[in-house]
PDB file of C-alpha atoms in Angstrom:
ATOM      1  CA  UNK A   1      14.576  -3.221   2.486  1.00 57.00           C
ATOM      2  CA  UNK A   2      17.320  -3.773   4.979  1.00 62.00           C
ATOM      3  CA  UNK A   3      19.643  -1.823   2.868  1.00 66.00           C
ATOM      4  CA  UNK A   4      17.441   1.076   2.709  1.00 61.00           C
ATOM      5  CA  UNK A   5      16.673   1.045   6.464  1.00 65.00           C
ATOM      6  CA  UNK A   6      20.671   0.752   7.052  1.00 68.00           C
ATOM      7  CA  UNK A   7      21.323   3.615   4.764  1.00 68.00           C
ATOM      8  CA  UNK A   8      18.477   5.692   6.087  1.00 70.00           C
ATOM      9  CA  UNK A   9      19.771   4.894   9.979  1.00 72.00           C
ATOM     10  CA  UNK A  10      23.681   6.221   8.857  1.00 71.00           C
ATOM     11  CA  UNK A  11      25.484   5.569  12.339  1.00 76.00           C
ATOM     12  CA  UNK A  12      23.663   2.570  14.270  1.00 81.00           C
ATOM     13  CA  UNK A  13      25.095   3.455  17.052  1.00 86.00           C
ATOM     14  CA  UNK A  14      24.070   7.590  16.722  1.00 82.00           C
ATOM     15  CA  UNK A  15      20.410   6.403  15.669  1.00 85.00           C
ATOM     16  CA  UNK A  16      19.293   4.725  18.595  1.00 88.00           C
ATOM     17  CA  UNK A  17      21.041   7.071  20.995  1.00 89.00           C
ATOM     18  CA  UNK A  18      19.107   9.887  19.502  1.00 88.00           C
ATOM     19  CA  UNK A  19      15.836   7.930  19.346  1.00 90.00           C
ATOM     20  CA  UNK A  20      16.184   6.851  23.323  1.00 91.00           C
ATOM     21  CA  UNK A  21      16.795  10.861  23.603  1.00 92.00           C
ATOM     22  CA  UNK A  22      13.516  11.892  21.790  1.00 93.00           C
ATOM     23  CA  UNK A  23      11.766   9.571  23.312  1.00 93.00           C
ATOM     24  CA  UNK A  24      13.010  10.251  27.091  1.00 94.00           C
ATOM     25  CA  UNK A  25      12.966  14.008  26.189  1.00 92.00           C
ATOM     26  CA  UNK A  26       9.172  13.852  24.640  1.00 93.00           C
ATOM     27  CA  UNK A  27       8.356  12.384  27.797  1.00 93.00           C
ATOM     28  CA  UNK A  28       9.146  14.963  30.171  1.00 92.00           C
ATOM     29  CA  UNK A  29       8.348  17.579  28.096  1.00 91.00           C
ATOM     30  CA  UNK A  30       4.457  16.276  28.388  1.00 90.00           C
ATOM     31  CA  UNK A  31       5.105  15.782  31.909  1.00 90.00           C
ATOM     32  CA  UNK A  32       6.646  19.158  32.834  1.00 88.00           C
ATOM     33  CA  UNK A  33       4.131  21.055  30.824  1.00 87.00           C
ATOM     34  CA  UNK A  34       1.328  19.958  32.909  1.00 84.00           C
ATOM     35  CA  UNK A  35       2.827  22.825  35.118  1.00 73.00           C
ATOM     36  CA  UNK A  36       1.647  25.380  32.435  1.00 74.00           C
ATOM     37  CA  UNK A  37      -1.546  23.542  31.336  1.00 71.00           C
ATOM     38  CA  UNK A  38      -3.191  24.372  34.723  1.00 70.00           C
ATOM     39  CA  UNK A  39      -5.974  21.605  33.819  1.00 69.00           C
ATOM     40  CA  UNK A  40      -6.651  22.774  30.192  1.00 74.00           C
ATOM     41  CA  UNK A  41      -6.000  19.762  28.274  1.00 78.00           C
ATOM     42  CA  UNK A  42      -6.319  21.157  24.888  1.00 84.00           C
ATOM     43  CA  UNK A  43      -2.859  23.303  25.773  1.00 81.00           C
ATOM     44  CA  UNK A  44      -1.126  20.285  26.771  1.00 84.00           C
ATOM     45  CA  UNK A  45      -2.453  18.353  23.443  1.00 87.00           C
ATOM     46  CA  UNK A  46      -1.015  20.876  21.273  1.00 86.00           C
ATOM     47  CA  UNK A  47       1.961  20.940  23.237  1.00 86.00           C
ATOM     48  CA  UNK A  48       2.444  17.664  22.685  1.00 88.00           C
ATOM     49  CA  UNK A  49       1.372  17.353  19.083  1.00 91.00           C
ATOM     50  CA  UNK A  50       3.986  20.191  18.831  1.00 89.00           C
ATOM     51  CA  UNK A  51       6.736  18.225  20.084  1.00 91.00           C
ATOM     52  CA  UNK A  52       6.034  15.222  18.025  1.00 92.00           C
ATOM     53  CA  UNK A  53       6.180  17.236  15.114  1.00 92.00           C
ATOM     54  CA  UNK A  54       9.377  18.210  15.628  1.00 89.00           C
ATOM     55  CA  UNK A  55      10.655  15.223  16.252  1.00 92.00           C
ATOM     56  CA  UNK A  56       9.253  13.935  12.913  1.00 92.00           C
ATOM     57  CA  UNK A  57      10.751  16.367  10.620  1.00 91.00           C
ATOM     58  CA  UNK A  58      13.559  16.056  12.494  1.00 88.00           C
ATOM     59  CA  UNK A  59      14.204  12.683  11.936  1.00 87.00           C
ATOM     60  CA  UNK A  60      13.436  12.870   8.424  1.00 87.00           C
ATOM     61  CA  UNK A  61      16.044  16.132   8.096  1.00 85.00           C
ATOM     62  CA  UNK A  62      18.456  13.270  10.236  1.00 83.00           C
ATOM     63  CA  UNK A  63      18.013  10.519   7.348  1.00 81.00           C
ATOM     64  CA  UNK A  64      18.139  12.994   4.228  1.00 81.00           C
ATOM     65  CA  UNK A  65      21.518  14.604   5.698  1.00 77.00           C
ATOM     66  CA  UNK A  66      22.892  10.712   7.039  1.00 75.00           C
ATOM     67  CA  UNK A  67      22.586  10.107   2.868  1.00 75.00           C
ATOM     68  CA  UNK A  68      23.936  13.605   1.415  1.00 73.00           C
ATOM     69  CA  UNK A  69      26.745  13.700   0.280  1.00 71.00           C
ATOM     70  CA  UNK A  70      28.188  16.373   1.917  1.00 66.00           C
ATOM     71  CA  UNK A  71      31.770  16.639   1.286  1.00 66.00           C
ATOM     72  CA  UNK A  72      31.782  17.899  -2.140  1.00 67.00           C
ATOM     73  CA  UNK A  73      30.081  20.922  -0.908  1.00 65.00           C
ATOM     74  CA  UNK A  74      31.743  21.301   2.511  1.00 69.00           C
ATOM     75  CA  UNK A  75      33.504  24.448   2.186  1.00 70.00           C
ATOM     76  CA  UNK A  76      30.759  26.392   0.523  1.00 75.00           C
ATOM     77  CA  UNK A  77      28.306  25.220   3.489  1.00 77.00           C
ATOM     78  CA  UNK A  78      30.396  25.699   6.085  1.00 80.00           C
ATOM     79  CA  UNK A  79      31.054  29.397   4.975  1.00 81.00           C
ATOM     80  CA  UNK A  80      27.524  30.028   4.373  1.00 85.00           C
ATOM     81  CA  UNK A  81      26.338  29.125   7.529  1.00 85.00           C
ATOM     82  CA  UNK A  82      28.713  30.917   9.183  1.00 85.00           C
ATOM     83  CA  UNK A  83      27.394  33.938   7.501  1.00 88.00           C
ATOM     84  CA  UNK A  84      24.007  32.674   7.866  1.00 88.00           C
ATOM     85  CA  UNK A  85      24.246  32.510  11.756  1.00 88.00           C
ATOM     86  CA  UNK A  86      26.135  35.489  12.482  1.00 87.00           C
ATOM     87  CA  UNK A  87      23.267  37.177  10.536  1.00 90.00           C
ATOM     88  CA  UNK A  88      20.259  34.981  13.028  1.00 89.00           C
ATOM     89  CA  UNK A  89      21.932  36.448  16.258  1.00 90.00           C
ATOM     90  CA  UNK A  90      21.786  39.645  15.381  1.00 90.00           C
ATOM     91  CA  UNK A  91      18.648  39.843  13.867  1.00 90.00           C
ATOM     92  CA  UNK A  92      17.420  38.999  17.012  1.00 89.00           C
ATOM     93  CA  UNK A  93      17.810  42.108  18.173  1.00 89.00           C
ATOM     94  CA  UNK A  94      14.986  43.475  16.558  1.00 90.00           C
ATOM     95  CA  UNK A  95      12.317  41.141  18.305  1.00 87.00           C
ATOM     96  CA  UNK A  96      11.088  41.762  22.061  1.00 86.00           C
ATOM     97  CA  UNK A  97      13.026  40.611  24.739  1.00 83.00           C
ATOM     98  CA  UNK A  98      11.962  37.221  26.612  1.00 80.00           C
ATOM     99  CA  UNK A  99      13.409  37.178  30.219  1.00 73.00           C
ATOM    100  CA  UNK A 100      15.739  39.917  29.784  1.00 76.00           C
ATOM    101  CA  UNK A 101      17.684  38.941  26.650  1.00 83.00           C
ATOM    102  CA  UNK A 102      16.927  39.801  22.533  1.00 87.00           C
ATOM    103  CA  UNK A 103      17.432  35.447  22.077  1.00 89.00           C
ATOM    104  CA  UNK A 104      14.300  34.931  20.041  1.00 87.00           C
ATOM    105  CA  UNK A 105      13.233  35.330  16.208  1.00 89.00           C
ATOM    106  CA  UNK A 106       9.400  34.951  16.766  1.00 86.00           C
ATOM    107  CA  UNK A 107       7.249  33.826  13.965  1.00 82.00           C
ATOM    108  CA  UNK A 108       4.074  34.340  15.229  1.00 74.00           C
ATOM    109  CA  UNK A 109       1.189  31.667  17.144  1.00 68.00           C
ATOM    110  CA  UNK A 110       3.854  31.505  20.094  1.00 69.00           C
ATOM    111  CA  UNK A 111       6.426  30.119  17.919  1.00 76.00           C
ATOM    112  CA  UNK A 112       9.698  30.994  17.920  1.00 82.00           C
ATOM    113  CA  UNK A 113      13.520  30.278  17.558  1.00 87.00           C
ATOM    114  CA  UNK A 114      16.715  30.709  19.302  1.00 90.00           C
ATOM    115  CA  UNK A 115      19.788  30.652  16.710  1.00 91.00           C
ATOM    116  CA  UNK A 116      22.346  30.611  19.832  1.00 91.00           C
ATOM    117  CA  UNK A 117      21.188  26.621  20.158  1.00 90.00           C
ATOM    118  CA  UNK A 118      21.617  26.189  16.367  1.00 90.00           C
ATOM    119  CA  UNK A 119      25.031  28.072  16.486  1.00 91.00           C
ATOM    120  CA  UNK A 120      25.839  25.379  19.174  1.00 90.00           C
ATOM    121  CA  UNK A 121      25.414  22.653  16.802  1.00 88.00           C
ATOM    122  CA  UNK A 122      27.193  24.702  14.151  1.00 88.00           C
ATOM    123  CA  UNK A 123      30.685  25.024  16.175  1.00 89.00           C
ATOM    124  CA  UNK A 124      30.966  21.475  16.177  1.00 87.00           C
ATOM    125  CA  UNK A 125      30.251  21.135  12.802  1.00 84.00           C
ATOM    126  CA  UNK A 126      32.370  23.805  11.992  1.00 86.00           C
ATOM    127  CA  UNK A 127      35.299  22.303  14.041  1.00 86.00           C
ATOM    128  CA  UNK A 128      35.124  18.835  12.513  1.00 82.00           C
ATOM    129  CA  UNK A 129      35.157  20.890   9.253  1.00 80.00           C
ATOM    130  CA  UNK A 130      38.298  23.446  10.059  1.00 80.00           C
ATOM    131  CA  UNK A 131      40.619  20.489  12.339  1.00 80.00           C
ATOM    132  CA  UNK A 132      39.604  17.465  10.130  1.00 71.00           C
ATOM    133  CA  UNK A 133      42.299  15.136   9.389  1.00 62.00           C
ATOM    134  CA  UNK A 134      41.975  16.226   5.859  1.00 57.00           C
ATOM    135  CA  UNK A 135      42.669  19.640   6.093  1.00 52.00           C
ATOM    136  CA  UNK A 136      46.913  19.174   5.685  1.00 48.00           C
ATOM    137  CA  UNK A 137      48.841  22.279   6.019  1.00 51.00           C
ATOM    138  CA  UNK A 138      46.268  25.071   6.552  1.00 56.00           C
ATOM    139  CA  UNK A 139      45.445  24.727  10.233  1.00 59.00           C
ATOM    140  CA  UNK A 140      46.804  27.935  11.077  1.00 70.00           C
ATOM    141  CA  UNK A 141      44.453  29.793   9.015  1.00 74.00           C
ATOM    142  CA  UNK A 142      41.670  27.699   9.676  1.00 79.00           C
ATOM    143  CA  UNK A 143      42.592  28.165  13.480  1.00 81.00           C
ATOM    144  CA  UNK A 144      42.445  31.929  12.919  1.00 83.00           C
ATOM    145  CA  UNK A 145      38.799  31.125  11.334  1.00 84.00           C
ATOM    146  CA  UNK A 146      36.992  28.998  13.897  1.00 87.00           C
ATOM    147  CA  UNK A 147      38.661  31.646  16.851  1.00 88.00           C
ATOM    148  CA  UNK A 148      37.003  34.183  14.849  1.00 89.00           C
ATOM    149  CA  UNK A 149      33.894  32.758  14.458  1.00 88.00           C
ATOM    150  CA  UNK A 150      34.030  32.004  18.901  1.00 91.00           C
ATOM    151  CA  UNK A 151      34.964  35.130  19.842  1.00 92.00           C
ATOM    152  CA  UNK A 152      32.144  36.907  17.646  1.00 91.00           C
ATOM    153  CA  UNK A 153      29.272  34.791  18.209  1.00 91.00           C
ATOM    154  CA  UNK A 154      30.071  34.792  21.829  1.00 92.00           C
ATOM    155  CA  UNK A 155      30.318  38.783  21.877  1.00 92.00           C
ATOM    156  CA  UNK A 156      26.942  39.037  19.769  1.00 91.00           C
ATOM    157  CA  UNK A 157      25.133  36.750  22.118  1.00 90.00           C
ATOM    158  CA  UNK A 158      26.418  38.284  25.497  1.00 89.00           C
ATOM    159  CA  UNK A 159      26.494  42.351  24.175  1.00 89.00           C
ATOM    160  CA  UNK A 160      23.938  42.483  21.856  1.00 88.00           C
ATOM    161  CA  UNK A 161      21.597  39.749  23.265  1.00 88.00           C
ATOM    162  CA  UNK A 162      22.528  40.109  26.845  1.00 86.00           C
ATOM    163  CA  UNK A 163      21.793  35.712  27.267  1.00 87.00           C
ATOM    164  CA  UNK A 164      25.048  35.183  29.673  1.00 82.00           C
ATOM    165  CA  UNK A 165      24.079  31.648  29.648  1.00 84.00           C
ATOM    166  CA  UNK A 166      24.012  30.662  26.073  1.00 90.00           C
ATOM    167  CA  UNK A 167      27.351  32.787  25.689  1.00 91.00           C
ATOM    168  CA  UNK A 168      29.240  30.839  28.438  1.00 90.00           C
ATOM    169  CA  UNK A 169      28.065  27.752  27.452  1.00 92.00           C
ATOM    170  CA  UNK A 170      29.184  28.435  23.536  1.00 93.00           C
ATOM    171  CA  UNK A 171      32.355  29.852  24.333  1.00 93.00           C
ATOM    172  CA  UNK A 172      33.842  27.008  27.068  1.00 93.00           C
ATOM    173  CA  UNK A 173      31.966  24.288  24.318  1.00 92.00           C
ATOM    174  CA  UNK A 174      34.148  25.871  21.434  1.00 92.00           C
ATOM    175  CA  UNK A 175      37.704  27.362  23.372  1.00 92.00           C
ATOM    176  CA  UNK A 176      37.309  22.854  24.232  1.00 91.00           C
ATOM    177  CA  UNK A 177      37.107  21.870  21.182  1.00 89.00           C
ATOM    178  CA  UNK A 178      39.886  23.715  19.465  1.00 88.00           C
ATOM    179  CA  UNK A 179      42.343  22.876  22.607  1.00 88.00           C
ATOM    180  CA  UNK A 180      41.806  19.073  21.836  1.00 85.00           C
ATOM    181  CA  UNK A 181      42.445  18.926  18.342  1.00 79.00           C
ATOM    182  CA  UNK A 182      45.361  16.562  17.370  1.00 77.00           C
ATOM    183  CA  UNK A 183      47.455  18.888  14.583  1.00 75.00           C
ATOM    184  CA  UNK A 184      51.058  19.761  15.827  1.00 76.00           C
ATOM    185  CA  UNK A 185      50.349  23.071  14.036  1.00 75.00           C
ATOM    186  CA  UNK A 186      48.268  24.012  16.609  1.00 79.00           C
ATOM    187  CA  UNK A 187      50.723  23.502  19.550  1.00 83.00           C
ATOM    188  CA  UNK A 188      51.571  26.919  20.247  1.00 85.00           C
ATOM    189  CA  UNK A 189      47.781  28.111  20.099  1.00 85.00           C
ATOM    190  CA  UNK A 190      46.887  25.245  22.684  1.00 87.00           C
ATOM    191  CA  UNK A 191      49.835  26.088  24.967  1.00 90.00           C
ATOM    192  CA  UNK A 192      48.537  29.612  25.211  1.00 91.00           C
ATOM    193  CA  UNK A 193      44.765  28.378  25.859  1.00 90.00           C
ATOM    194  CA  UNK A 194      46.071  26.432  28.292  1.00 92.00           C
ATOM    195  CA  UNK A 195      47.597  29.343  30.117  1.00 94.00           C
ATOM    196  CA  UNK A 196      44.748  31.547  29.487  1.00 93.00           C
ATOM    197  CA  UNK A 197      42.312  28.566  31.137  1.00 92.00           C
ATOM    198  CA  UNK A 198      43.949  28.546  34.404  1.00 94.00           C
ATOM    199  CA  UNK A 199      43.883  32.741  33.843  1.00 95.00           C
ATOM    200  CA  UNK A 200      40.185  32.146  34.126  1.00 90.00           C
ATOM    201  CA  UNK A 201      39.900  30.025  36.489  1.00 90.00           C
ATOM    202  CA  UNK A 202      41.764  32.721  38.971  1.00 92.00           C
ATOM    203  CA  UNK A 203      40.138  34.835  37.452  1.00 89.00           C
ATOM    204  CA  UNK A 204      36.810  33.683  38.669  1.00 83.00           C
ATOM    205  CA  UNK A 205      37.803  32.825  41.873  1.00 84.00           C
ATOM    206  CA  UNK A 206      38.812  36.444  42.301  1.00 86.00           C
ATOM    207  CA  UNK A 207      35.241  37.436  41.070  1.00 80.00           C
ATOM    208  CA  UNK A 208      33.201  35.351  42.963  1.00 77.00           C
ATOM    209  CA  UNK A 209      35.364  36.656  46.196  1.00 80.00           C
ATOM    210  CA  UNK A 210      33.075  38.543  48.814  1.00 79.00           C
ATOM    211  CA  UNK A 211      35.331  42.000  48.050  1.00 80.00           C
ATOM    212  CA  UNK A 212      34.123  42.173  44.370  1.00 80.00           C
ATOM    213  CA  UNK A 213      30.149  41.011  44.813  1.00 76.00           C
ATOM    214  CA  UNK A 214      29.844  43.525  47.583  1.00 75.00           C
ATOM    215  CA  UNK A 215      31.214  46.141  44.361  1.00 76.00           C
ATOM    216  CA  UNK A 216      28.847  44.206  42.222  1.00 76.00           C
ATOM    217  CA  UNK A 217      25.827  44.566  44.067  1.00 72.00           C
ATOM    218  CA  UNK A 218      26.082  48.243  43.878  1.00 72.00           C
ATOM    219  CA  UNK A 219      24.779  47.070  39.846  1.00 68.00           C
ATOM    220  CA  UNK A 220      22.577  44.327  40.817  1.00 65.00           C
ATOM    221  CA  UNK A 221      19.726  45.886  39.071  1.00 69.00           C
ATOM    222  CA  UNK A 222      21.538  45.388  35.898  1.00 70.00           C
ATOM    223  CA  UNK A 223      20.414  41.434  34.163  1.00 70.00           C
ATOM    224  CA  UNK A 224      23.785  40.243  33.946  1.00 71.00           C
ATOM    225  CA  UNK A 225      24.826  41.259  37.116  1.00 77.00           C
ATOM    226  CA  UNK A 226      22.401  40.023  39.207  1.00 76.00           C
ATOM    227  CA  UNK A 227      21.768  36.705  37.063  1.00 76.00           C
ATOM    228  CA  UNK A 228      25.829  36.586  38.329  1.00 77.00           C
ATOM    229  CA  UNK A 229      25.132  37.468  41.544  1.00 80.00           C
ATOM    230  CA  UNK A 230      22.281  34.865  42.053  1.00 79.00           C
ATOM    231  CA  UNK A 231      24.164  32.154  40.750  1.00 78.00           C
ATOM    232  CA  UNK A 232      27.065  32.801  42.968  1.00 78.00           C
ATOM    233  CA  UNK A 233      25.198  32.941  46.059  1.00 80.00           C
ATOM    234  CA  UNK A 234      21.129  32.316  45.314  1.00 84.00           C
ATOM    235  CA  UNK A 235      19.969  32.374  49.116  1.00 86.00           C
ATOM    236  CA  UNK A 236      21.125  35.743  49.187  1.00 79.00           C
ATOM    237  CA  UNK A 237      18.894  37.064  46.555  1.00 78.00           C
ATOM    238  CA  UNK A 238      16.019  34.333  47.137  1.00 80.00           C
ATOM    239  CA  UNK A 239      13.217  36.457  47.100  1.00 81.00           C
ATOM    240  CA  UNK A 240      14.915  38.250  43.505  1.00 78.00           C
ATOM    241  CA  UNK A 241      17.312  36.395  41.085  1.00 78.00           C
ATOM    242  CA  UNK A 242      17.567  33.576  43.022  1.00 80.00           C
ATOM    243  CA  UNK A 243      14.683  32.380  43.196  1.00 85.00           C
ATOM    244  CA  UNK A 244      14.270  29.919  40.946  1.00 84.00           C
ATOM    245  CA  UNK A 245      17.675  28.666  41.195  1.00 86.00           C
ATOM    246  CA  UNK A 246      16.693  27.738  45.328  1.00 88.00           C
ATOM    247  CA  UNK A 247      13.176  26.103  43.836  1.00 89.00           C
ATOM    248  CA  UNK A 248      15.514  23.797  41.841  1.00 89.00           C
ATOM    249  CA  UNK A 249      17.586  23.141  44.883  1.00 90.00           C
ATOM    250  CA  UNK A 250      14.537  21.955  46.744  1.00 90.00           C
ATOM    251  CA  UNK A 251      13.187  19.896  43.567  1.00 91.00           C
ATOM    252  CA  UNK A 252      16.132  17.527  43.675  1.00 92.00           C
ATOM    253  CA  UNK A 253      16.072  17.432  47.499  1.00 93.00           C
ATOM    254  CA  UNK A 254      12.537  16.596  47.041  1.00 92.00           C
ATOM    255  CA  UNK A 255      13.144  13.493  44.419  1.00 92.00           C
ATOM    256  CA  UNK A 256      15.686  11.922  46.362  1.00 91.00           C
ATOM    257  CA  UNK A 257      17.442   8.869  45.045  1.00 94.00           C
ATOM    258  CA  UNK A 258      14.514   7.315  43.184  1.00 94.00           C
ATOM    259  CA  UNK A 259      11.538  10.408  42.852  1.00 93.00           C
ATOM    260  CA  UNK A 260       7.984  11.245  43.290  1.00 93.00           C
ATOM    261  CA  UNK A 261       6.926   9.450  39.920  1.00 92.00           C
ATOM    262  CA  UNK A 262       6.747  10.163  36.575  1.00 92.00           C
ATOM    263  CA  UNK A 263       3.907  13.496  36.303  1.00 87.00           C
ATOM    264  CA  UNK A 264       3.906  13.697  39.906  1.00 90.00           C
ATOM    265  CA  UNK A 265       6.469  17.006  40.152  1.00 88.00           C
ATOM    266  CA  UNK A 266       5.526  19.648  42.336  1.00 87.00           C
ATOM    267  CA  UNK A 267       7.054  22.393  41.834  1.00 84.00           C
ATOM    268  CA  UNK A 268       6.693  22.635  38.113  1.00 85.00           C
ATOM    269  CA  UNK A 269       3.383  23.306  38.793  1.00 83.00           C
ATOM    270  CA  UNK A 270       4.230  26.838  41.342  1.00 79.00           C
ATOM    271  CA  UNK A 271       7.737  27.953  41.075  1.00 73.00           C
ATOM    272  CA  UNK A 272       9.157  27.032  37.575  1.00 78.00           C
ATOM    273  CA  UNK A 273       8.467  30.252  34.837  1.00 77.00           C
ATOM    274  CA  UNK A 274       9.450  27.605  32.039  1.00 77.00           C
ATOM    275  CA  UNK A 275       9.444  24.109  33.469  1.00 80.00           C
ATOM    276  CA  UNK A 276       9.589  22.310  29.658  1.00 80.00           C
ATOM    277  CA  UNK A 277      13.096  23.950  28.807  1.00 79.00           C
ATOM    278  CA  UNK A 278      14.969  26.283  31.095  1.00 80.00           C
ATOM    279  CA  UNK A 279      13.950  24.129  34.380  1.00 85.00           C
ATOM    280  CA  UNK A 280      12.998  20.657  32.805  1.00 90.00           C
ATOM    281  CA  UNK A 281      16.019  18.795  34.913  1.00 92.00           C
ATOM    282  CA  UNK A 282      14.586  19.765  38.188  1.00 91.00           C
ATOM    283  CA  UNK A 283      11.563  18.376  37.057  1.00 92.00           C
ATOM    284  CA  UNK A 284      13.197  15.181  36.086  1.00 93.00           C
ATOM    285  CA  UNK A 285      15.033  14.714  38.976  1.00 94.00           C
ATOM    286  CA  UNK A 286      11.840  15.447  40.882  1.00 94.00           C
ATOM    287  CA  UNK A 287       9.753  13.272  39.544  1.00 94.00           C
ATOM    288  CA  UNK A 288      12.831   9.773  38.562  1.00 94.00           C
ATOM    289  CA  UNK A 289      15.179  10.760  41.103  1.00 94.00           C
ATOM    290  CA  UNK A 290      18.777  11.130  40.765  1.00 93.00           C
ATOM    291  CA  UNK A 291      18.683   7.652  39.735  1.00 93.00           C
ATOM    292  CA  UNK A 292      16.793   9.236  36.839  1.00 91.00           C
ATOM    293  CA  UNK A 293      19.115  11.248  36.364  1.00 91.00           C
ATOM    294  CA  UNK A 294      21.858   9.185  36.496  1.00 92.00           C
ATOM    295  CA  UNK A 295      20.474   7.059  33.605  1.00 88.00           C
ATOM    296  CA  UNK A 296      19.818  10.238  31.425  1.00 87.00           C
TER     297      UNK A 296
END
């Protein structure tokens, strides 16, 4: 029995970490989505029942894959889901919009998916799989791969989806991984990432200067722009774009060092369009603090 529950656990040490996770996370979804409920507890129920569904078959998809044995088959997974995903984000395309951006595959009784968070877990996989001690001799071609794979998914999700975040968040997550892998082959690529990150970072100094948003604004009707616009300077578009960013502002000035209480969030309940997902840490830090937060 103890064999089987070691086996079936994989990584001790990954386990637990992603049990406290689920458990924390499970938590404050039920809290935050008292927001939405508006009294009716038969939405929060199924919200809840929802959630511990997934985290059920997700466990169960955690203890199959902690067993398979993956490596003969590497190569031919890897490639396929790299097809497979490239396929998701555009296919997206052809749903309705949510919030401005073509993210979601919806399957019907308000259920849907985003592939940009599943392409997130991909890149790692697909970096472990490309810069892997094991790979010898063809980093340079497996470099020219994973770039390939970053540079479309990240032009898919910001062109053809128009979700800024997810793309910003996928392409920094990725450009880091591939600068910190250990092959010497790879020295020349890193040196030049290296260049091109402190590029950027002038780069976005320049862009965030008062010359260019006063051009910008002349756009700010556009999604992009004036999600850009409201996250470089929020109070002055707090009635617009900013909105929500300012609401989050005053949740964790609200929940000081140790919070209002677990369920006792206000603002999830007035200013937060999606308090379970897109705004859940203000709601956390709200309710535990940033002592709560801290500890997350």
């Amino acid at each position: 029995m103890l064999k089987f529950l070691k086996n079936v656990m994989g990584d001790k040490r990954v386990f637990f970490g992603e049990i406290g996770l689920l458990i924390f996370g499970s938590l404050m979804i039920a809290s935050s989505e008292m927001g939405n409920s508006a009294g009716d507890t038969q939405y929060l129920s199924s919200i809840v029942i929802r959630q511990l569904l997934y985290v059920v078959v997700g466990l169960i998809v955690y203890c199959v894959l902690a067993n398979f044995p993956v490596q003969r088959i590497r190569r031919y997974l890897v490639y396929l889901f790299y097809i497979l995903f490239l396929a998701a984000l555009v296919v997206c395309r052809f749903f309705p919009q949510i919030g401005g951006a073509y993210a979601w595959i919806q399957l019907g009784a308000g259920t849907s998916i985003q592939p940009s968070e599943f392409t997130k877990i991909f890149m790692i996989v697909f970096a472990c799989s490309m810069f892997g001690k094991d790979r010898g001799q063809k980093n340079n071609m497996n470099f020219r791969l994973y770039a390939a794979g970053m540079m479309l998914y990240t032009i898919i999700i910001l062109f053809l989806q128009h979700d800024l975040g997810s793309a910003v968040v996928l392409f920094i997550m990725s450009y880091t991984m591939a600068m910190i892998a250990g092959y010497k082959e790879l020295r020349n690529y890193q040196r030049i990432m290296a260049i091109l990150v402190i590029v950027a970072v002038l780069a976005a100094l320049f862009v965030l200067s008062p010359p260019v948003t006063e051009l910008l604004k002349k756009h700010a009707d556009n999604y992009m722009v004036g999600r850009f616009l409201a996250a470089a300077d929020p109070f002055l578009y707090q009635y617009d774009n900013g909105y929500h960013l300012i609401m989050s502002l005053v949740s964790f000035a609200n929940g000081g060092w140790f919070g209002l209480g677990y369920g006792n969030s206000i603002h999830k309940y007035m200013n937060f369009p999606n308090p379970s997902n897109d705004f859940i840490l203000p709601v956390i830090v709200e309710e535990l603090g940033i002592v709560g937060f801290i500890f997350l």
